[in-house]
PDB file of C-alpha atoms in Angstrom:
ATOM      1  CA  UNK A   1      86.508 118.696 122.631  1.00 86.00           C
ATOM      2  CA  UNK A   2      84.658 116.138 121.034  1.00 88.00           C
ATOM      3  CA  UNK A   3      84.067 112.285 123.294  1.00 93.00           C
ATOM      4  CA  UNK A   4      82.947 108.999 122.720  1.00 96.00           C
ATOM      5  CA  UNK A   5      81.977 106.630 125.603  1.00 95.00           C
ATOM      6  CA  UNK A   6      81.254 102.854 125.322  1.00 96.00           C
ATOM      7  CA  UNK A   7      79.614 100.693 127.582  1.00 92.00           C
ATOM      8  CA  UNK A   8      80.146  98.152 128.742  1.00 93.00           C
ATOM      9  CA  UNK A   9      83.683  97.398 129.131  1.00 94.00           C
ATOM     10  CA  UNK A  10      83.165  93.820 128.935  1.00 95.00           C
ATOM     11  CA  UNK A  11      80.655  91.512 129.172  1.00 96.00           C
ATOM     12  CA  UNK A  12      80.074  87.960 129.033  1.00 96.00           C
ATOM     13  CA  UNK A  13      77.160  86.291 127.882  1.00 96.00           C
ATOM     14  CA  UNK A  14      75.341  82.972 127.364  1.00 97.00           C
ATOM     15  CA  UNK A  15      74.330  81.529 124.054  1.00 96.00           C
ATOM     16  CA  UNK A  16      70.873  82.525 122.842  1.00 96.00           C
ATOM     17  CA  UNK A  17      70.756  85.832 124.800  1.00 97.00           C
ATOM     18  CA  UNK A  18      70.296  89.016 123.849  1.00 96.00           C
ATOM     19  CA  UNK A  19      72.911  91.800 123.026  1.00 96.00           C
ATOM     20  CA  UNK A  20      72.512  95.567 123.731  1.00 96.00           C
ATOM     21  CA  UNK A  21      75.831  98.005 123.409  1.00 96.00           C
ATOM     22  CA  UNK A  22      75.390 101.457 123.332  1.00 96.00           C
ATOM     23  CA  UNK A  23      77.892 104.505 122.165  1.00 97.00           C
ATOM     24  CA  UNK A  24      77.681 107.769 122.773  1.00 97.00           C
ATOM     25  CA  UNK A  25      79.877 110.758 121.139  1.00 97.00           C
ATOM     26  CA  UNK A  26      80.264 114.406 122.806  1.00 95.00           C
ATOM     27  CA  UNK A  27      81.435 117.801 121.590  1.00 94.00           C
ATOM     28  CA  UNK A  28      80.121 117.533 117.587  1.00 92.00           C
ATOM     29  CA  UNK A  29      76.773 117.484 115.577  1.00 90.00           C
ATOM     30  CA  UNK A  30      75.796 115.007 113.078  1.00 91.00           C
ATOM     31  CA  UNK A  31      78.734 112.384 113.005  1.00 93.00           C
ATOM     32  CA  UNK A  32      79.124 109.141 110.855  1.00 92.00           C
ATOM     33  CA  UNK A  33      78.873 106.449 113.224  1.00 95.00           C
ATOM     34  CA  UNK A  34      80.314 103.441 113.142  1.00 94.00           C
ATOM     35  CA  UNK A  35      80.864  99.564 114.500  1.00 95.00           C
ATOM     36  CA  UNK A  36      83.047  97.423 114.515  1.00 94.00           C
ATOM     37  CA  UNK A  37      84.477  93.383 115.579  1.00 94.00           C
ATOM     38  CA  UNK A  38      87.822  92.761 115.882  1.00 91.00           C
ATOM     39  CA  UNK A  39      87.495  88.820 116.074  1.00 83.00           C
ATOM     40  CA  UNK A  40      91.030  87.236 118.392  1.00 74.00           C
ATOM     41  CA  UNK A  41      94.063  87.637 115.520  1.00 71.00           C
ATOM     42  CA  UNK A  42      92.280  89.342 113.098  1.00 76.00           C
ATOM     43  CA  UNK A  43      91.311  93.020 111.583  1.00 83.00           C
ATOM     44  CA  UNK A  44      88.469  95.193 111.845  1.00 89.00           C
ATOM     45  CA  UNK A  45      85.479  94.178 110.601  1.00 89.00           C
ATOM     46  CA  UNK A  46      82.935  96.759 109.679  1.00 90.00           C
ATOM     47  CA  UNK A  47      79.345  96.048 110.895  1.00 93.00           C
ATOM     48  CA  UNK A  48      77.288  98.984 110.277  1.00 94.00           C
ATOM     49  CA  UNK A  49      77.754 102.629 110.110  1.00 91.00           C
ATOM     50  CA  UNK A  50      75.431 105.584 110.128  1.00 93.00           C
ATOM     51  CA  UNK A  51      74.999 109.064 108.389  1.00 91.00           C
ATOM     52  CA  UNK A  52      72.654 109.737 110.247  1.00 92.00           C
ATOM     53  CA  UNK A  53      69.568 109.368 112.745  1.00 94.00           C
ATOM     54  CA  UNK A  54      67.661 106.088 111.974  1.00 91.00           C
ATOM     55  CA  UNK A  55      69.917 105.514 108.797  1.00 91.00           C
ATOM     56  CA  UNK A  56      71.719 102.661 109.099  1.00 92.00           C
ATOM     57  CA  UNK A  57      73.677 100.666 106.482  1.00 89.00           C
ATOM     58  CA  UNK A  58      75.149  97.088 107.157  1.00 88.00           C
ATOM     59  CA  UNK A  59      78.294  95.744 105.879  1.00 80.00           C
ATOM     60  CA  UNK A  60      77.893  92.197 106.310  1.00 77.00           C
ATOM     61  CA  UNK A  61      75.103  89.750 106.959  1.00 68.00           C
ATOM     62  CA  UNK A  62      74.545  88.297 110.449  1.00 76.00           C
ATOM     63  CA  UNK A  63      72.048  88.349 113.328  1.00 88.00           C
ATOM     64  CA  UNK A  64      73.694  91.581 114.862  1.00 94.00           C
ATOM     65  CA  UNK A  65      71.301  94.956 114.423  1.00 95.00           C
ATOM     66  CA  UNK A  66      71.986  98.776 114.799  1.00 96.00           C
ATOM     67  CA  UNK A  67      69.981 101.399 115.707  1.00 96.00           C
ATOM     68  CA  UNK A  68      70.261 105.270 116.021  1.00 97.00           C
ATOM     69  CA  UNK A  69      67.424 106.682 118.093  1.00 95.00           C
ATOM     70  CA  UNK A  70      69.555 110.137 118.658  1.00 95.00           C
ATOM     71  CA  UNK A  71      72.450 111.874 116.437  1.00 95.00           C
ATOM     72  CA  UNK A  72      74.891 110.811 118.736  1.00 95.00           C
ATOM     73  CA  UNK A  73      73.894 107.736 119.829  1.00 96.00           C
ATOM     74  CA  UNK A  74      74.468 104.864 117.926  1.00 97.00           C
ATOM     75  CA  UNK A  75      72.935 101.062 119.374  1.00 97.00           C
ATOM     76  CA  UNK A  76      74.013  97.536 118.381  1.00 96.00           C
ATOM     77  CA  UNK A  77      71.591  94.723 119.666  1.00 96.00           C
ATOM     78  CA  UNK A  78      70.782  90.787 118.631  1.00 95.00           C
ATOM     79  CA  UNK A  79      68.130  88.703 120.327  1.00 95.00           C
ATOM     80  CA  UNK A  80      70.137  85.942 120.225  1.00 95.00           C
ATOM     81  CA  UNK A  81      73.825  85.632 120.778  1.00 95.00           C
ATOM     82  CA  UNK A  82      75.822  82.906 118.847  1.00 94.00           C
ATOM     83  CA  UNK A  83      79.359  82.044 119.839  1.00 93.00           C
ATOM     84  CA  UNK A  84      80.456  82.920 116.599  1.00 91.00           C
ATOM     85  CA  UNK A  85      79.681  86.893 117.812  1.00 92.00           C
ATOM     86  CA  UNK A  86      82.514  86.813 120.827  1.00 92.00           C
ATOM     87  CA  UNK A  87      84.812  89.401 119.939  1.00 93.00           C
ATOM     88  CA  UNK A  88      86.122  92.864 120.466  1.00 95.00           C
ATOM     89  CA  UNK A  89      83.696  95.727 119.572  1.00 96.00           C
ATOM     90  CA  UNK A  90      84.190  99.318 119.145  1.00 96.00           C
ATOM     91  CA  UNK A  91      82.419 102.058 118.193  1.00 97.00           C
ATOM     92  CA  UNK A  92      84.110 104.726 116.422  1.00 95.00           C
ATOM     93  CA  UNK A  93      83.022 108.190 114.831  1.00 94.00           C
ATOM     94  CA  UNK A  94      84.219 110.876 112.275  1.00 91.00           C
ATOM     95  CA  UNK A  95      83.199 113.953 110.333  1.00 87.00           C
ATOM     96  CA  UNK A  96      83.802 114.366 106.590  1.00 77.00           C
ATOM     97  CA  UNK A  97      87.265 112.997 105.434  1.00 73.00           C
ATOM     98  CA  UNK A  98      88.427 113.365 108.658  1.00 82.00           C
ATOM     99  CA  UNK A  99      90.128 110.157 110.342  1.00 87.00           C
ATOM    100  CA  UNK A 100      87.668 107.898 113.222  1.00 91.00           C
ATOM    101  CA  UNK A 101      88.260 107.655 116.453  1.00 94.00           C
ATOM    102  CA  UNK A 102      87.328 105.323 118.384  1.00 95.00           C
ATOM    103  CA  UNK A 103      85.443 104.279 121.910  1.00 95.00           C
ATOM    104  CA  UNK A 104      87.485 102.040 124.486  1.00 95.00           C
ATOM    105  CA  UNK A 105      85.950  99.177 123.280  1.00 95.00           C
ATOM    106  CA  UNK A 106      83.628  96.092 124.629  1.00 96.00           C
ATOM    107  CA  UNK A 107      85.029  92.461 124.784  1.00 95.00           C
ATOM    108  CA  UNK A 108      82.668  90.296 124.519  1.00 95.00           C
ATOM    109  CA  UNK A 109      82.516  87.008 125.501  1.00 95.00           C
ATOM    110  CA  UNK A 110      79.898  84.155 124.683  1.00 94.00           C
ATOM    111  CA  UNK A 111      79.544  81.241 126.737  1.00 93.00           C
TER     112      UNK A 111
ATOM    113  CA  UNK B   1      92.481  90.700  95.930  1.00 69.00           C
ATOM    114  CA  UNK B   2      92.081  92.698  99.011  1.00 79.00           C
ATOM    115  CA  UNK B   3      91.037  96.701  99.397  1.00 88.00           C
ATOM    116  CA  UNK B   4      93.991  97.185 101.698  1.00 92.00           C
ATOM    117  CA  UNK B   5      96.657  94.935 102.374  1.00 93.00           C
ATOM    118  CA  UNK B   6      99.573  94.842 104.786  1.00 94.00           C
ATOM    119  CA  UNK B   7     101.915  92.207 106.202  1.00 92.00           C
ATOM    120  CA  UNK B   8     100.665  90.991 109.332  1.00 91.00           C
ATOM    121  CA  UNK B   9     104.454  90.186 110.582  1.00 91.00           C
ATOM    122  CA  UNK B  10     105.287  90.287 113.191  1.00 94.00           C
ATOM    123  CA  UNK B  11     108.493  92.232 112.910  1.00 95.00           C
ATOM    124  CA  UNK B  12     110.867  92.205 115.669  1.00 97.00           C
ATOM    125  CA  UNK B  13     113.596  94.788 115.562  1.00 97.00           C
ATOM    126  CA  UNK B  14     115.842  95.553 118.105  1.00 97.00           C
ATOM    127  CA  UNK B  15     115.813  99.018 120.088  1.00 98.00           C
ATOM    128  CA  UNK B  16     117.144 101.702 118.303  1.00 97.00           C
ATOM    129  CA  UNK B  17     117.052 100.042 114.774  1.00 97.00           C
ATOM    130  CA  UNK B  18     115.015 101.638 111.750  1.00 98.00           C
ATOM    131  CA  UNK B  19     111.770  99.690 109.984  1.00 97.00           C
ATOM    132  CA  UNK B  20     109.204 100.347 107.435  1.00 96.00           C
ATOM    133  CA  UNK B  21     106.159  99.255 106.729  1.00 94.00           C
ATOM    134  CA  UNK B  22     104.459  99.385 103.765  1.00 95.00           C
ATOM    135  CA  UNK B  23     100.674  99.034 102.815  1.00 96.00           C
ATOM    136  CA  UNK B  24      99.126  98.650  99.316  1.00 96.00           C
ATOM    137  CA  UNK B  25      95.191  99.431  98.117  1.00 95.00           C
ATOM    138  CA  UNK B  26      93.291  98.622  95.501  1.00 93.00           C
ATOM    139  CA  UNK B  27      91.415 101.648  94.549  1.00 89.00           C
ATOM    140  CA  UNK B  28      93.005 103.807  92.616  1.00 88.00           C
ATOM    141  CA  UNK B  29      89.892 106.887  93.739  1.00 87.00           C
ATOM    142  CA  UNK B  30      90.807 106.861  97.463  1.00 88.00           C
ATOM    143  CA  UNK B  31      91.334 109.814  98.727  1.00 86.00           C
ATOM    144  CA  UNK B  32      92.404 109.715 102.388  1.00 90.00           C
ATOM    145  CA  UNK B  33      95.000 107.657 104.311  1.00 94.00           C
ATOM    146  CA  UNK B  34      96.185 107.351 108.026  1.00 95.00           C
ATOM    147  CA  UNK B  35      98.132 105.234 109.999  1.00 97.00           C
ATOM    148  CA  UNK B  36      96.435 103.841 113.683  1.00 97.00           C
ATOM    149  CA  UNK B  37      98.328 102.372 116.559  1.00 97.00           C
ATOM    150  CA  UNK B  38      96.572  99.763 118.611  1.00 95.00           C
ATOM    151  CA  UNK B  39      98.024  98.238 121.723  1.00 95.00           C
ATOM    152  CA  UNK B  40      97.560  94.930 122.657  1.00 90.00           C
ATOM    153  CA  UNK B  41      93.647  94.401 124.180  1.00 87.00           C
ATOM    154  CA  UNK B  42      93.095  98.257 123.297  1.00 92.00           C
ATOM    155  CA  UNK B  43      91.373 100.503 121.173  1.00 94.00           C
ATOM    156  CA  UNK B  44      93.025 101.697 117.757  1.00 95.00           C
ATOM    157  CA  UNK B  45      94.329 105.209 118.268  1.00 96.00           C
ATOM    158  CA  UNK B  46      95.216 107.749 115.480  1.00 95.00           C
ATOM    159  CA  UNK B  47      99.189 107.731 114.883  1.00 96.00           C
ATOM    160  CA  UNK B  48      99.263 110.237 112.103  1.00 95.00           C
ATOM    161  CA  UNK B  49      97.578 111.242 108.627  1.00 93.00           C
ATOM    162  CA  UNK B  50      99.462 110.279 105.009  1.00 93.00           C
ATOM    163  CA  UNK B  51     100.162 112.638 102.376  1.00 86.00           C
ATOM    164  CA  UNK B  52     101.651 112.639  99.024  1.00 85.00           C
ATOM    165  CA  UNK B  53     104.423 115.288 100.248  1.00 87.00           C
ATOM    166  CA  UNK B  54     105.167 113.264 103.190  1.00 88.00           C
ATOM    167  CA  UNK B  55     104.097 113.406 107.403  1.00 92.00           C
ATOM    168  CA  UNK B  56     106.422 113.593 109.641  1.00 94.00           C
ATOM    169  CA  UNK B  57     106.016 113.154 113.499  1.00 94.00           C
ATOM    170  CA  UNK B  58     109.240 112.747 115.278  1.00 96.00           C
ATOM    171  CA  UNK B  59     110.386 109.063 114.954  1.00 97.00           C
ATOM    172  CA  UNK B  60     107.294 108.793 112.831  1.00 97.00           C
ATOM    173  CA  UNK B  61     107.197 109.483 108.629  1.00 97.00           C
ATOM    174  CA  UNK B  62     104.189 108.591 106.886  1.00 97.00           C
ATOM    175  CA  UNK B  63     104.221 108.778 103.037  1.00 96.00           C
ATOM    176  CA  UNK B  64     101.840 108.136 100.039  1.00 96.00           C
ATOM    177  CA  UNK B  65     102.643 106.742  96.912  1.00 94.00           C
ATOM    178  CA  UNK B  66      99.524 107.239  94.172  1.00 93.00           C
ATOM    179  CA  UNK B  67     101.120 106.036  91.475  1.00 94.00           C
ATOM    180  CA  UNK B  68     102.440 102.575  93.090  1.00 94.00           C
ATOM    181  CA  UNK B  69      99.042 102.667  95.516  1.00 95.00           C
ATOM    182  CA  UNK B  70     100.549 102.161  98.572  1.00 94.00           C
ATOM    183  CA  UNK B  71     101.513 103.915 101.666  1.00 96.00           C
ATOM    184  CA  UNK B  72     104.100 103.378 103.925  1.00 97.00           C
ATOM    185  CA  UNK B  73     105.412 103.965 107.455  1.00 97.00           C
ATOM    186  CA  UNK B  74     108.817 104.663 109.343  1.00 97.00           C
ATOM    187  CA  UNK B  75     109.675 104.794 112.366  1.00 98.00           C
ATOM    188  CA  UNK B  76     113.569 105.512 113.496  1.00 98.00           C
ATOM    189  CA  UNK B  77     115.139 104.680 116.375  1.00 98.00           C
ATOM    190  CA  UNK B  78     112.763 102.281 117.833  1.00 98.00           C
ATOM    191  CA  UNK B  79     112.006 102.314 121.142  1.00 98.00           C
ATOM    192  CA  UNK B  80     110.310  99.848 123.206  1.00 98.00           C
ATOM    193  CA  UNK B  81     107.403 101.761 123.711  1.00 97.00           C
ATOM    194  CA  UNK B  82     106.968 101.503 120.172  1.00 98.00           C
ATOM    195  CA  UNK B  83     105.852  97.702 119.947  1.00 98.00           C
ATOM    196  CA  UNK B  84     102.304  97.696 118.590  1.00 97.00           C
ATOM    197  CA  UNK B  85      99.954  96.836 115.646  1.00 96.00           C
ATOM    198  CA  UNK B  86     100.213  99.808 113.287  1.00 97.00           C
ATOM    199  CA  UNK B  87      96.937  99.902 111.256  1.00 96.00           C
ATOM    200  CA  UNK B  88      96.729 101.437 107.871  1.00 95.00           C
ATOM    201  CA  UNK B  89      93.486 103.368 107.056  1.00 94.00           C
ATOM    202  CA  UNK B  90      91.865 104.116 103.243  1.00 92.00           C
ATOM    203  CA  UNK B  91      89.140 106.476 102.707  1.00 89.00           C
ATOM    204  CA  UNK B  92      86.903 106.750  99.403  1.00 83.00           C
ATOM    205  CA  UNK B  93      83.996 107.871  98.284  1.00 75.00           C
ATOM    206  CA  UNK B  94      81.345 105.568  97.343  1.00 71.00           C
ATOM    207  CA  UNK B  95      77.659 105.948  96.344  1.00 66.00           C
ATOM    208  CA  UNK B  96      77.714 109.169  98.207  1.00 62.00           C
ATOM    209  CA  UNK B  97      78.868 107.963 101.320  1.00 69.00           C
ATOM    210  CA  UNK B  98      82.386 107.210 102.782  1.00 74.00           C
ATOM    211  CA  UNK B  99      83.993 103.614 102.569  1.00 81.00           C
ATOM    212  CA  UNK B 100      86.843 103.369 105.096  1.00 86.00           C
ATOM    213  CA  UNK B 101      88.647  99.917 104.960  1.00 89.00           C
ATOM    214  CA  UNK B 102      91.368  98.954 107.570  1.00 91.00           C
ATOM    215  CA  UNK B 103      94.329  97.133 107.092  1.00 93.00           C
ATOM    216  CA  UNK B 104      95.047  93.595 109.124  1.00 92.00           C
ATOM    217  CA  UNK B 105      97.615  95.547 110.652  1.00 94.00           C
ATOM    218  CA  UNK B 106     101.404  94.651 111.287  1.00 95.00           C
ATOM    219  CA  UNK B 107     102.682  93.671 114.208  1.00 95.00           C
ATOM    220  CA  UNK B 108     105.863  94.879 115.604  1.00 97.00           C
ATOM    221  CA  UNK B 109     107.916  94.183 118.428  1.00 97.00           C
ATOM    222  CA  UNK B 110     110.975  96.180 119.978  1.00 98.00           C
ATOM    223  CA  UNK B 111     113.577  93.808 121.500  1.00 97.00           C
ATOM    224  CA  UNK B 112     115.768  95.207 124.076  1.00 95.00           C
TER     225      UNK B 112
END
């Protein structure tokens, strides 16, 4: 059966660090990849999402990056945090039309 | 106006009543639709997938409208268990790739 794990489970960071949250999906081959904020009271925001290895497409402008060294890997970075990127992030995957699921999640916190 | 849009509520039904929800889109090309449950502080978990004949899941009976553009949700018999945002998910095609645009979601609380 297919997995997705998402690390950390929460983290809190200063303003002006750097970001690194990494996803990993089990059990398929060649998944759309996805990420996501869920700012406090509001929806999901799409961030980027992936086809495939190093292709990445972004959604939305900001100082957030994501990278896809391996098919079922799937990175999001910045070099510099900005309060404005606190939030709840999840990764999430899917194949074809079929519907995403998603990782547990990382709340993020900027200080 | 808004790919996918829902009323944010929240609704608060007592236990054992019956409520709806309803979601509208925009574009009339979409092709697939679900409904997601997500708990307070948790992920968003798949509830069930919408069809134009109609899902049903128990409680649970998920139903597309193409013609109005909107799908809908209802749940009978509420239980407590059931309080929750209930996300609604729209799929299309786009440039080759897939577009999948969540809802806000709607907010619902059981009361005892």
């Amino acid at each position: 059966s297919q997995t997705i794990h998402q690390w950390p489970a929460t983290l809190v960071q200063p303003v002006g660090s750097p970001l690194s949250l990494e996803c990993t999906v089990e059990g398929t081959s060649n998944p759309n990849l996805y990420w996501y904020r869920q700012a406090a009271g509001r929806g999901l925001q799409l961030l980027f999402y992936s086809v495939g290895i190093g292709q990445i497409s972004s959604e939305v402008p900001q100082n957030l990056s994501a990278s896809r060294p391996q098919d079922r890997q799937f990175i999001l970075s910045s070099k510099k945090l900005l309060l404005s990127d606190s939030g709840f992030y999840l990764c999430a995957w899917s194949t074809g039309h079929q519907p995403q699921h998603f990782g547990d999640g990382t709340r993020l916190s900027i200080l | 106006r808004k790919e996918v849009e829902q009323d944010p509520g929240p609704f608060n039904v007592p236990e054992g009543a019956t409520v709806a929800f309803n979601c509208t889109y925009s574009n009339s090309a979409s092709q697939s639709f679900f409904w997601y449950r997500q708990d307070c502080r948790k992920e968003p978990k798949l509830l069930m997938s919408v069809y134009s004949s109609g899902n049903e899941d128990g409680r649970f009976t998920a139903q597309l409208n193409r013609a109005s553009q909107y799908i809908s949700l209802l749940i009978r018999d509420s239980k407590l268990s059931d309080s929750a945002t209930y996300l609604c998910v729209v799929i299309y095609n786009s440039g080759g790739y897939q577009k999948v645009t969540f809802g806000i979601g709607t907010k619902l609380q059981v009361i005892p």
